[in-house]
Coordinates of C-alpha atoms and ligand atoms in Angstrom, one line a residue:
M16 CA -41.2 229.5 175.1
L17 CA -40.8 226.6 173.0
R18 CA -39.0 224.7 175.9
I19 CA -41.6 225.5 178.4
L20 CA -44.4 224.0 176.0
V21 CA -42.3 221.1 175.4
L22 CA -41.8 220.6 179.3
L23 CA -45.4 220.9 179.8
L24 CA -46.7 218.7 177.0
W25 CA -43.9 216.1 177.6
P26 CA -46.1 213.8 179.4
Y27 CA -48.3 213.6 176.2
L28 CA -45.6 213.5 173.6
A29 CA -45.2 209.9 174.5
C30 CA -41.5 209.6 173.5
S31 CA -39.8 206.4 173.6
C32 CA -36.8 205.5 175.3
P33 CA -34.1 203.5 173.1
V34 CA -33.0 200.0 174.3
S35 CA -30.1 200.3 176.6
C36 CA -30.8 203.8 177.7
E37 CA -32.2 205.1 180.9
C38 CA -34.6 208.2 180.4
L39 CA -35.0 210.4 183.4
S40 CA -38.4 212.6 183.2
V41 CA -36.0 215.8 183.6
G42 CA -34.6 215.2 180.1
A43 CA -31.2 213.3 181.0
V44 CA -30.7 210.3 179.0
K45 CA -27.8 207.7 179.8
C46 CA -27.0 204.9 177.6
V47 CA -24.5 202.3 178.5
G48 CA -23.3 198.9 177.0
P49 CA -21.5 197.4 174.3
R50 CA -24.5 196.6 172.2
I51 CA -24.8 200.3 171.3
M52 CA -23.2 200.7 168.0
N53 CA -24.4 204.2 167.0
V54 CA -25.7 207.2 168.8
P55 CA -29.4 205.9 169.5
R56 CA -32.4 207.5 167.4
Q57 CA -35.7 208.2 168.7
M58 CA -34.8 210.3 171.7
P59 CA -37.4 212.1 174.0
S60 CA -37.8 215.3 172.3
H61 CA -37.0 217.5 175.5
M62 CA -33.6 215.5 176.2
Y63 CA -31.0 218.0 177.2
L64 CA -28.2 215.8 178.2
L65 CA -27.1 212.7 176.6
Q66 CA -24.5 210.7 178.4
L67 CA -23.3 207.6 176.5
N68 CA -20.4 205.4 178.2
A69 CA -18.7 202.3 177.6
T70 CA -20.7 201.7 174.2
N71 CA -19.2 200.4 171.1
I72 CA -19.5 203.6 169.0
N73 CA -16.4 204.4 166.9
V74 CA -17.9 207.2 164.9
I75 CA -19.7 210.5 165.3
N76 CA -21.2 210.9 161.8
E77 CA -22.8 214.0 160.0
Q78 CA -26.3 212.5 161.0
S79 CA -25.5 211.4 164.7
L80 CA -26.4 214.4 166.4
Q81 CA -29.5 215.3 164.1
N82 CA -32.9 216.1 165.7
M83 CA -31.6 216.7 169.2
D84 CA -32.3 220.4 169.2
L85 CA -32.5 220.8 172.9
M86 CA -29.4 218.9 174.0
L87 CA -27.1 221.1 175.7
R88 CA -24.6 218.7 177.0
F89 CA -23.4 215.7 175.0
S90 CA -21.0 213.0 176.4
L91 CA -19.4 210.0 174.9
T92 CA -16.7 208.4 177.2
H93 CA -14.8 205.1 177.4
D94 CA -15.8 204.0 173.9
P95 CA -13.5 203.0 170.8
L96 CA -14.3 206.4 169.3
H97 CA -11.7 207.1 166.6
T98 CA -13.4 209.4 164.1
I99 CA -15.6 212.3 164.0
H100 CA -16.9 213.7 160.9
P101 CA -15.9 217.4 160.1
L102 CA -19.5 218.6 159.9
A103 CA -20.8 216.2 162.6
F104 CA -21.4 219.3 165.2
H105 CA -23.2 221.3 162.7
A106 CA -26.3 219.5 163.7
A107 CA -26.0 220.5 167.2
P108 CA -24.7 224.1 167.4
Q109 CA -26.4 224.9 170.5
L110 CA -24.3 222.5 172.7
K111 CA -22.7 223.9 175.9
S112 CA -20.6 220.9 177.0
V113 CA -19.0 218.2 174.6
K114 CA -17.1 215.5 176.6
L115 CA -15.1 213.0 174.8
S116 CA -12.8 211.5 177.5
F117 CA -11.4 208.0 177.5
N118 CA -11.7 207.4 173.6
K119 CA -9.2 206.4 170.7
L120 CA -9.2 209.8 169.0
S121 CA -5.7 210.4 167.3
T122 CA -6.7 213.1 165.0
L123 CA -9.5 215.7 164.9
P124 CA -10.8 217.5 161.7
P125 CA -9.3 221.1 162.3
K126 CA -12.5 223.1 162.5
V127 CA -14.7 220.3 163.9
F128 CA -16.0 222.5 167.0
S129 CA -16.3 225.7 165.2
P130 CA -20.1 225.7 165.0
L131 CA -20.4 225.3 168.7
A132 CA -20.3 229.2 169.6
D133 CA -22.0 228.7 173.0
L134 CA -19.4 225.7 174.0
E135 CA -18.2 226.3 177.5
Q136 CA -16.8 222.9 178.4
L137 CA -14.7 220.7 176.2
H138 CA -13.1 217.6 177.3
L139 CA -10.7 215.4 175.1
D140 CA -8.7 213.9 178.0
A141 CA -7.3 210.3 177.8
N142 CA -7.3 209.9 174.1
Q143 CA -4.3 209.4 171.6
L144 CA -4.0 213.1 170.1
K145 CA -0.7 213.9 169.1
I146 CA -1.5 217.3 167.5
I147 CA -4.3 220.1 168.4
P148 CA -5.2 221.8 165.1
A149 CA -4.1 225.7 165.5
E150 CA -7.7 226.7 164.7
M151 CA -9.6 224.2 166.7
L152 CA -10.6 226.6 169.4
T153 CA -10.7 229.6 167.2
G154 CA -13.9 231.7 168.0
L155 CA -14.8 229.6 171.0
T156 CA -14.9 232.8 173.2
K157 CA -17.5 231.3 175.6
L158 CA -15.0 228.3 176.6
K159 CA -14.5 228.0 180.2
D160 CA -13.2 224.5 180.8
V161 CA -10.5 222.6 178.5
D162 CA -9.3 219.5 179.1
L163 CA -6.5 217.8 177.0
N164 CA -5.0 215.8 179.9
S165 CA -3.3 212.4 179.0
N166 CA -2.7 212.5 175.2
R167 CA 0.4 212.6 173.4
I168 CA 0.8 216.0 172.5
S169 CA 4.3 217.1 172.0
R170 CA 4.0 220.6 170.6
L171 CA 1.3 223.3 170.7
D172 CA 0.7 226.1 168.1
A173 CA 1.6 229.4 169.7
G174 CA -2.2 230.8 168.8
V175 CA -4.2 227.7 169.7
F176 CA -5.8 229.5 172.9
N177 CA -5.9 232.9 171.4
G178 CA -9.3 234.9 172.2
L179 CA -10.2 232.5 175.0
S180 CA -10.6 235.1 177.5
N181 CA -13.3 233.4 179.2
L182 CA -11.6 230.3 180.0
T183 CA -10.9 229.5 183.8
F184 CA -9.5 225.8 183.5
L185 CA -6.8 224.3 181.5
N186 CA -5.5 220.9 181.6
L187 CA -2.5 220.1 179.6
G188 CA -1.1 217.4 182.1
G189 CA 0.1 213.9 181.2
N190 CA 1.3 214.7 177.8
S191 CA 4.8 215.0 176.1
I192 CA 5.1 218.6 175.5
R193 CA 8.8 219.7 175.5
E194 CA 8.5 223.6 174.9
L195 CA 5.8 226.1 175.2
P196 CA 5.7 229.1 172.8
P197 CA 6.2 232.2 175.1
T198 CA 2.8 233.7 174.1
I199 CA 0.9 230.8 174.0
F200 CA -1.2 231.7 177.3
H201 CA -1.2 235.4 176.9
S202 CA -5.1 235.6 176.1
L203 CA -6.1 233.7 179.1
T204 CA -6.5 236.6 181.5
R205 CA -9.2 234.9 183.4
L206 CA -7.5 231.5 183.8
R207 CA -7.6 229.9 187.5
R208 CA -6.2 226.9 187.0
L209 CA -3.3 226.0 184.6
L210 CA -2.3 222.3 184.9
L211 CA 1.1 221.5 183.0
Y212 CA 2.4 218.7 185.3
T213 CA 3.9 215.2 183.8
N214 CA 5.3 216.6 180.5
R215 CA 8.8 217.0 179.0
L216 CA 9.2 221.0 179.8
E217 CA 12.9 222.0 179.9
V218 CA 12.3 225.6 180.1
L219 CA 9.7 228.0 181.2
D220 CA 10.0 231.3 179.3
A221 CA 10.3 234.4 181.4
D222 CA 7.0 235.8 179.8
L223 CA 5.1 232.5 180.0
F224 CA 2.7 233.4 182.7
S225 CA 3.0 237.2 182.7
H226 CA -0.6 237.6 181.9
L227 CA -2.1 235.2 184.1
A228 CA -3.0 237.6 186.8
M229 CA -6.0 235.5 188.0
L230 CA -4.2 232.3 188.3
A231 CA -4.8 230.4 191.5
D232 CA -3.5 226.8 190.8
L233 CA -0.1 226.4 188.7
K234 CA 1.0 222.7 188.6
I235 CA 4.4 222.1 186.8
H236 CA 5.5 219.2 188.6
N237 CA 7.0 216.0 187.2
N238 CA 8.7 217.8 184.2
R239 CA 12.4 218.4 183.4
I240 CA 12.8 221.9 184.2
A241 CA 16.4 222.5 184.9
R242 CA 16.4 226.4 185.1
L243 CA 13.8 228.9 186.1
A244 CA 13.8 232.4 184.5
P245 CA 14.3 235.1 187.2
K246 CA 10.7 236.7 188.1
V247 CA 9.0 234.1 186.1
F248 CA 6.2 233.9 188.5
W249 CA 6.1 237.6 189.5
S250 CA 2.9 238.2 187.9
L251 CA 0.8 235.7 189.6
G252 CA -0.3 237.8 192.3
N253 CA -3.3 235.4 193.0
L254 CA -1.5 232.2 193.0
E255 CA -2.5 229.9 195.9
I256 CA -0.8 226.7 194.9
L257 CA 2.5 226.0 192.9
T258 CA 4.1 222.8 192.4
L259 CA 7.4 222.4 191.1
S260 CA 8.4 219.2 192.3
S261 CA 10.1 216.3 190.5
N262 CA 12.0 218.4 188.1
Q263 CA 15.7 219.0 187.7
L264 CA 16.0 222.0 189.3
Q265 CA 19.5 222.7 191.0
G266 CA 19.0 226.1 192.3
V267 CA 16.1 228.5 192.1
P268 CA 16.8 232.1 191.2
E269 CA 16.7 234.8 194.1
K270 CA 13.2 236.2 195.1
S271 CA 11.6 233.6 192.8
F272 CA 8.6 233.5 195.2
Y273 CA 8.1 237.2 195.9
H274 CA 4.7 238.9 195.4
M275 CA 2.5 236.0 195.9
P276 CA 0.9 237.1 199.0
K277 CA -2.1 234.4 198.8
L278 CA 0.3 231.3 198.5
V279 CA -1.0 228.4 200.3
K280 CA 0.9 225.5 199.2
L281 CA 4.4 225.2 197.6
T282 CA 6.1 222.1 196.7
L283 CA 9.9 221.7 195.7
Y284 CA 10.6 218.2 196.6
S285 CA 12.2 215.8 194.5
N286 CA 14.7 218.2 193.0
P287 CA 18.5 218.0 192.9
L288 CA 18.7 221.2 194.8
L289 CA 22.3 222.1 195.8
S290 CA 21.7 225.3 197.4
L291 CA 19.0 228.1 197.9
P292 CA 19.3 231.7 198.0
V293 CA 19.1 233.9 201.1
L294 CA 16.1 235.8 199.6
L295 CA 13.6 233.5 198.2
M296 CA 10.3 233.7 199.8
G297 CA 8.4 236.9 199.7
H298 CA 5.6 237.8 202.4
T299 CA 3.3 234.5 202.2
P300 CA 1.5 234.9 205.5
F301 CA -1.2 232.4 204.4
I302 CA 1.2 229.5 203.4
Q303 CA 0.0 226.3 205.2
E304 CA 2.2 223.7 203.4
F305 CA 5.7 223.5 202.2
Y306 CA 7.5 220.5 201.0
L307 CA 11.2 220.7 200.4
Y308 CA 12.5 217.0 200.6
S309 CA 14.6 214.7 198.6
T310 CA 17.1 217.2 197.5
N311 CA 20.8 217.6 197.4
L312 CA 20.8 220.4 199.8
T313 CA 24.0 220.6 202.3
T314 CA 22.9 223.7 203.9
I315 CA 20.1 226.0 204.3
P316 CA 19.5 229.8 204.5
G317 CA 18.7 230.5 208.2
N318 CA 15.9 232.8 207.3
L319 CA 14.2 230.6 204.5
F320 CA 11.1 230.3 206.6
A321 CA 11.1 233.7 208.0
N322 CA 8.5 235.0 205.7
M323 CA 6.1 231.9 206.0
T324 CA 4.5 232.7 209.3
G325 CA 1.3 230.8 208.6
L326 CA 3.0 227.4 207.9
L327 CA 1.2 224.5 209.4
R328 CA 2.9 221.4 207.9
L329 CA 6.6 221.4 206.8
N330 CA 8.0 218.4 205.2
F331 CA 11.5 219.1 205.2
H332 CA 13.4 215.4 204.9
L333 CA 15.0 213.0 202.9
N334 CA 17.8 215.4 202.2
S335 CA 20.6 213.0 202.6
Q336 CA 23.3 215.4 202.6
L337 CA 21.9 217.9 204.9
R338 CA 24.1 217.8 208.3
E339 CA 23.3 220.8 210.1
L340 CA 20.4 223.5 210.6
P341 CA 20.9 227.0 211.4
A342 CA 19.6 227.6 215.1
E343 CA 17.2 230.2 213.9
L344 CA 15.8 228.4 211.0
F345 CA 12.2 227.6 212.8
H346 CA 12.0 230.9 214.6
E347 CA 9.1 232.5 212.6
L348 CA 6.8 229.6 212.7
P349 CA 4.4 229.8 215.5
K350 CA 1.7 228.0 214.0
L351 CA 3.5 225.0 212.8
E352 CA 1.8 221.6 213.7
K353 CA 4.0 219.1 211.9
L354 CA 7.7 219.1 211.2
S355 CA 9.3 216.4 209.4
L356 CA 13.1 216.1 209.4
K357 CA 13.4 212.6 209.1
F358 CA 15.9 210.7 206.9
N359 CA 18.1 213.9 206.9
D360 CA 21.9 213.6 207.7
L361 CA 21.6 215.7 210.9
H362 CA 24.3 214.9 213.5
I363 CA 23.6 217.6 216.1
L364 CA 20.7 219.8 216.8
H365 CA 21.3 223.4 218.3
P366 CA 19.5 223.8 221.6
E367 CA 17.6 226.8 220.6
L368 CA 16.4 225.0 217.1
F369 CA 12.8 224.2 218.4
S370 CA 12.4 227.0 220.8
A371 CA 9.8 229.0 218.9
L372 CA 7.7 226.0 217.9
T373 CA 4.9 226.6 220.4
S374 CA 2.1 224.9 218.5
L375 CA 4.0 221.8 217.2
S376 CA 2.3 218.5 217.9
L377 CA 4.4 216.0 215.8
L378 CA 7.9 216.0 215.2
Y379 CA 9.9 213.4 213.1
L380 CA 13.4 213.3 213.8
N381 CA 13.9 209.5 213.1
D382 CA 16.5 208.1 210.8
N383 CA 19.4 210.6 211.3
K384 CA 22.9 210.6 213.0
L385 CA 22.1 212.2 216.3
K386 CA 24.4 211.1 218.7
S387 CA 22.9 213.3 221.7
L388 CA 20.3 215.8 222.4
P389 CA 20.7 219.3 224.1
P390 CA 18.9 218.9 227.5
T391 CA 16.4 221.8 226.9
I392 CA 15.8 221.3 223.0
F393 CA 12.0 220.3 223.7
Q394 CA 11.4 222.6 226.6
N395 CA 9.2 225.0 224.6
L396 CA 7.2 222.2 222.7
K397 CA 4.3 222.5 225.3
V398 CA 1.7 220.6 222.9
V399 CA 3.9 218.2 221.2
S400 CA 2.4 214.7 221.3
I401 CA 4.5 212.4 219.1
I402 CA 8.3 212.6 219.0
Y403 CA 10.1 210.1 216.6
L404 CA 13.5 209.6 217.5
N405 CA 14.0 205.9 216.4
N406 CA 16.9 205.1 214.2
N407 CA 19.5 207.5 215.3
E408 CA 22.8 206.9 217.4
L409 CA 21.7 208.0 220.7
K410 CA 23.2 206.1 223.6
T411 CA 21.4 208.0 226.3
L412 CA 19.2 210.9 227.0
P413 CA 19.4 214.0 229.3
G414 CA 17.3 213.0 232.4
E415 CA 14.9 215.9 232.3
I416 CA 14.6 216.2 228.5
F417 CA 10.9 215.4 228.2
H418 CA 10.0 217.3 231.4
S419 CA 8.1 220.2 229.7
N420 CA 6.2 217.9 227.2
R421 CA 3.0 217.3 229.2
V422 CA 0.9 215.9 226.5
L423 CA 3.6 213.6 225.1
G424 CA 1.7 210.5 224.2
K425 CA 4.0 208.6 221.9
L426 CA 7.8 208.3 221.8
F427 CA 9.7 206.3 219.4
L428 CA 13.2 205.4 220.5
K429 CA 13.9 202.0 219.1
A430 CA 16.9 201.3 216.9
N431 CA 19.5 203.4 219.0
P432 CA 22.5 202.1 220.3
W433 CA 21.3 202.7 223.9
H434 CA 23.5 202.1 226.9
C435 CA 21.1 200.2 228.8
D436 CA 23.3 199.5 231.8
C437 CA 22.7 200.4 235.4
Q438 CA 24.1 203.8 235.1
I439 CA 20.9 204.9 233.3
E440 CA 19.0 204.1 236.3
A441 CA 18.3 206.5 239.4
T442 CA 16.2 203.8 241.5
P443 CA 18.2 200.5 241.0
A444 CA 16.1 197.3 240.8
S445 CA 13.2 198.9 239.2
T446 CA 14.2 197.5 235.9
T447 CA 11.5 195.5 234.7
T448 CA 11.0 193.4 231.2
I449 CA 7.7 193.5 229.4
P450 CA 7.3 190.8 226.7
K451 CA 5.1 192.3 224.5
P452 CA 3.4 195.7 223.6
S453 CA 1.3 196.7 226.5
P454 CA 0.8 199.7 228.6
A455 CA 3.5 200.0 231.1
P456 CA 2.4 199.0 234.6
P457 CA 0.7 201.7 236.7
S458 CA 2.9 202.9 239.5
T459 CA 2.3 206.0 241.5
P460 CA 5.0 208.4 240.7
R461 CA 7.4 209.0 243.7
S462 CA 7.9 212.7 242.5
S463 CA 10.8 214.4 244.2
I464 CA 10.0 217.4 242.2
D465 CA 6.1 218.0 241.8
H466 CA 3.1 216.0 241.4
R467 CA 2.1 217.1 237.9
S468 CA 0.9 214.1 235.8
L469 CA 3.5 212.2 234.0
P470 CA 3.9 212.8 230.4
F471 CA 4.2 209.6 229.0
Y472 CA 4.5 206.7 231.2
D473 CA 1.1 205.2 231.0
K474 CA 0.6 206.0 227.2
L475 CA 3.6 204.8 225.6
V476 CA 3.2 202.6 222.6
F477 CA 5.7 200.5 221.4
E478 CA 6.2 199.7 217.8
Q479 CA 6.2 196.0 216.9
G480 CA 6.7 193.1 219.5
P481 CA 7.9 191.3 221.3
E482 CA 10.7 193.4 222.2
F483 CA 12.2 193.8 225.6
V484 CA 11.6 197.2 227.4
H485 CA 13.7 198.6 229.9
H486 CA 11.7 200.7 232.3
N487 CA 13.3 203.1 234.5
H488 CA 12.1 205.6 237.2
H489 CA 14.3 208.6 237.9
Q490 CA 13.2 211.3 239.9
G491 CA 9.6 210.4 239.5
W492 CA 9.8 210.1 235.6
V493 CA 9.6 206.6 234.1
Y494 CA 11.9 206.2 231.1
V495 CA 11.3 203.5 228.7
W496 CA 13.7 202.0 226.2
T497 CA 12.5 199.5 223.7
L498 CA 15.3 197.0 222.5
P499 CA 15.6 195.1 219.4
L500 CA 15.2 191.3 220.3
D501 CA 18.6 189.7 220.4
A502 CA 19.4 186.2 219.7
A503 CA 20.2 184.8 223.2
H504 CA 16.7 186.5 224.6
A505 CA 14.7 185.1 221.5
G506 CA 16.3 181.7 222.3
F507 CA 15.3 182.0 225.7
L508 CA 11.8 183.0 225.1
M509 CA 11.3 180.2 222.5
T510 CA 12.7 177.6 225.0
S511 CA 10.3 178.7 227.6
H512 CA 7.5 178.6 225.2
I513 CA 8.4 175.1 224.1
L514 CA 8.9 174.0 227.6
L515 CA 5.2 175.7 228.4
V516 CA 3.6 173.8 225.6
V517 CA 5.4 170.3 226.3
T518 CA 4.3 170.7 230.1
G519 CA 0.9 171.5 229.0
A520 CA 0.8 168.8 226.8
L521 CA 2.2 166.2 229.4
L522 CA -0.3 167.3 232.0
I523 CA -3.3 166.8 229.8
V524 CA -1.9 163.4 228.9
A525 CA -1.3 162.4 232.6
T526 CA -4.9 163.5 233.2
M527 CA -6.3 161.4 230.6
C528 CA -4.1 158.5 231.8
G529 CA -5.2 159.0 235.3
M530 CA -8.9 159.2 234.3
Y531 CA -8.8 156.1 232.2
R532 CA -7.0 154.1 235.0
L533 CA -9.7 155.6 237.5
E534 CA -12.6 154.6 235.4
K535 CA -10.9 151.1 235.0
V536 CA -10.4 150.5 238.7
M537 CA -14.3 151.8 239.3
R538 CA -15.4 149.4 236.6
E539 CA -13.8 146.7 238.2
L540 CA -15.1 147.7 241.5
R541 CA -18.7 147.6 240.1
V542 CA -18.2 144.2 238.6
E543 CA -16.9 143.0 241.8
N544 CA -19.9 144.7 243.6
K545 CA -22.5 143.2 241.4
D546 CA -20.9 139.5 241.5
G547 CA -20.3 139.9 245.2
P548 CA -23.7 138.8 246.7
Y549 CA -24.2 135.9 244.3
T550 CA -21.0 134.5 245.0
V551 CA -21.7 135.0 248.6
N552 CA -25.4 133.6 248.2
N553 CA -24.0 130.7 246.1
E554 CA -21.7 129.8 248.7
Ligands
NAG22 C1 -18.0 204.6 182.4 O1 -17.5 203.4 182.0 C2 -16.3 203.1 182.7 C3 -15.7 201.8 182.0 O2 -16.7 200.9 182.1 C4 -16.6 203.3 183.9 O3 -15.4 202.9 184.8 C5 -16.9 204.4 184.3 O4 -17.4 204.6 185.9 C6 -18.3 204.7 183.8 N1 -18.6 206.0 184.1 C7 -19.9 206.4 184.1 C8 -20.3 208.1 184.6 O5 -20.8 205.8 184.2
NAG23 C1 -17.2 235.6 177.9 O1 -18.4 234.8 178.0 C2 -19.7 235.8 178.1 C3 -20.8 234.9 178.4 O2 -20.5 233.9 179.2 C4 -19.8 236.5 176.7 O3 -20.9 237.4 176.9 C5 -18.3 237.1 176.6 O4 -18.5 237.7 175.3 C6 -17.3 236.3 176.6 N1 -16.1 236.9 176.4 C7 -15.5 237.0 175.2 C8 -14.2 237.8 175.2 O5 -15.8 236.6 174.3
NAG24 C1 10.3 238.7 203.4 O1 9.1 239.2 202.4 C2 9.4 240.7 202.4 C3 8.3 241.4 201.2 O2 8.3 240.6 200.1 C4 10.9 241.1 201.6 O3 10.9 242.4 201.7 C5 11.8 240.3 202.7 O4 13.1 240.4 202.1 C6 11.4 238.8 202.8 N1 12.4 238.4 203.6 C7 13.2 237.2 203.6 C8 14.0 236.9 204.7 O5 13.3 236.7 202.1
NAG25 C1 22.1 214.3 194.1 O1 22.3 213.2 194.9 C2 22.1 212.1 194.1 C3 22.1 210.9 195.2 O2 22.1 211.3 196.6 C4 23.1 211.7 193.0 O3 22.8 210.6 192.3 C5 23.0 213.1 192.1 O4 24.0 213.1 191.3 C6 23.0 214.3 192.9 N1 23.0 215.6 192.2 C7 23.6 216.5 192.0 C8 23.2 217.6 190.9 O5 24.6 216.6 192.6

């Protein structure tokens, strides 16, 4: 009632707006600038939001927040703030949101936030806090959102989050936490997002997440975790995102990712994984992205992806010791659109390896050690549009290998030891050289098989130029190889170029010289003509 009255009367209350502040009629006040040394006084009385940014305030004292009875959101960020008086928030117990991000706080009075019984949001990220007092959040049962990211916290008290059953978001990332008490998260039964990335965690207790049935997002990447307890994630039936990348895992317990039917994204990359168990992934029909690169895997179980039928993008590269893949590895991935196998150590590929990837549009096989490819390997990739085969050890390709790939638009073949002698050609004398990237010349396919459109001959795009392109017709198909520019060719090109330039210059000089002489002759002629009659007359 009081608020409505105030709102109605506001235009007549004639509150001033402090210097360096901007007061919006709805009651939001924003103050910016280094000239502000204290929380400004004389605020509009209906102010509900106060935002102070990049000021010179370094203390919030006992009086700072007085007479701001309607203020619900208080934000003081990017300031040199280092001290908060223990009773500072007694003046504004109605606050719902306190943001003190990007300041210089290194300690907090233990019960400084205790008066804020309605507090829903507390942001203390990007400060220098080493210790979070055990009773700092006690009784703040309405808290939904706590951000302690980018501080210097190395340990947390087991009871620090007790009773926070309304909490949905907790960010502890970017600290130096080595260890978490096993029961620390047990009260957080409504938590949706838990961010623990970039700390120094070494172990995760088997019970750590056991009460977080609502959790959707768990980020633990960039820690030092060397071992996972079996079943540590089993209670997370609502999990959608799990990041475990950049840890020290050499193995993962059997069935680690069972009982998370809603999983959408899983990352395991940059772990020194030596092997994976035969049973690892439970039924995860909604998974879209899986990242398993930069590991030390030498083999991979053939059924690893069998339960990930929804996968759209699979990044499975930079496993520098992975030589071979089981034939059936990708057989349950009908939706896969992007498959990256680049920078592995693959020597050969099984003819059936890609046979079920009917949705694949992007395939990276570059930077492996492939010496040859089975003729039917790409046969079922009906919608593949880009294939990278560059930086392998291919000398030749089977004639019909891209026959079924009707929409193949780009094919990268450079940096292979191609045998570009005439054996590769079916129609001799069709080899042309194209000195720089440009569409291959249009030519009517003289197809001896059928008249379906050629898959890539007019769309092929070359990486970098200038390079020589060998361009062969074979049974109505056009094959193109790009070759690195070797010294002899480069020399020839350079010589031609110089010759052209010199010839051009000579021509210009010759023309100018000619013009000059022509004009001189003309002038002489004119003089002769002018003088002529007089001479004649005078005679
Ligand atoms: C606050 O100030 C910082 C530093 O000057 C600036 O980067 C940031 O964008 C500002 N934030 C807002 C909300 O004005
Ligand atoms: C959660 O918040 C609601 C109001 O938002 C409150 O009524 C309830 O008491 C809180 N839960 C607990 C356990 O305090
Ligand atoms: C796939 O998931 C089901 C159910 O979670 C499980 O019983 C089965 O063993 C899993 N298969 C593989 C290959 O992991
Ligand atoms: C993994 O491979 C890297 C380099 O390839 C090596 O330095 C590291 O020691 C290996 N780790 C293990 C656990 O084998």
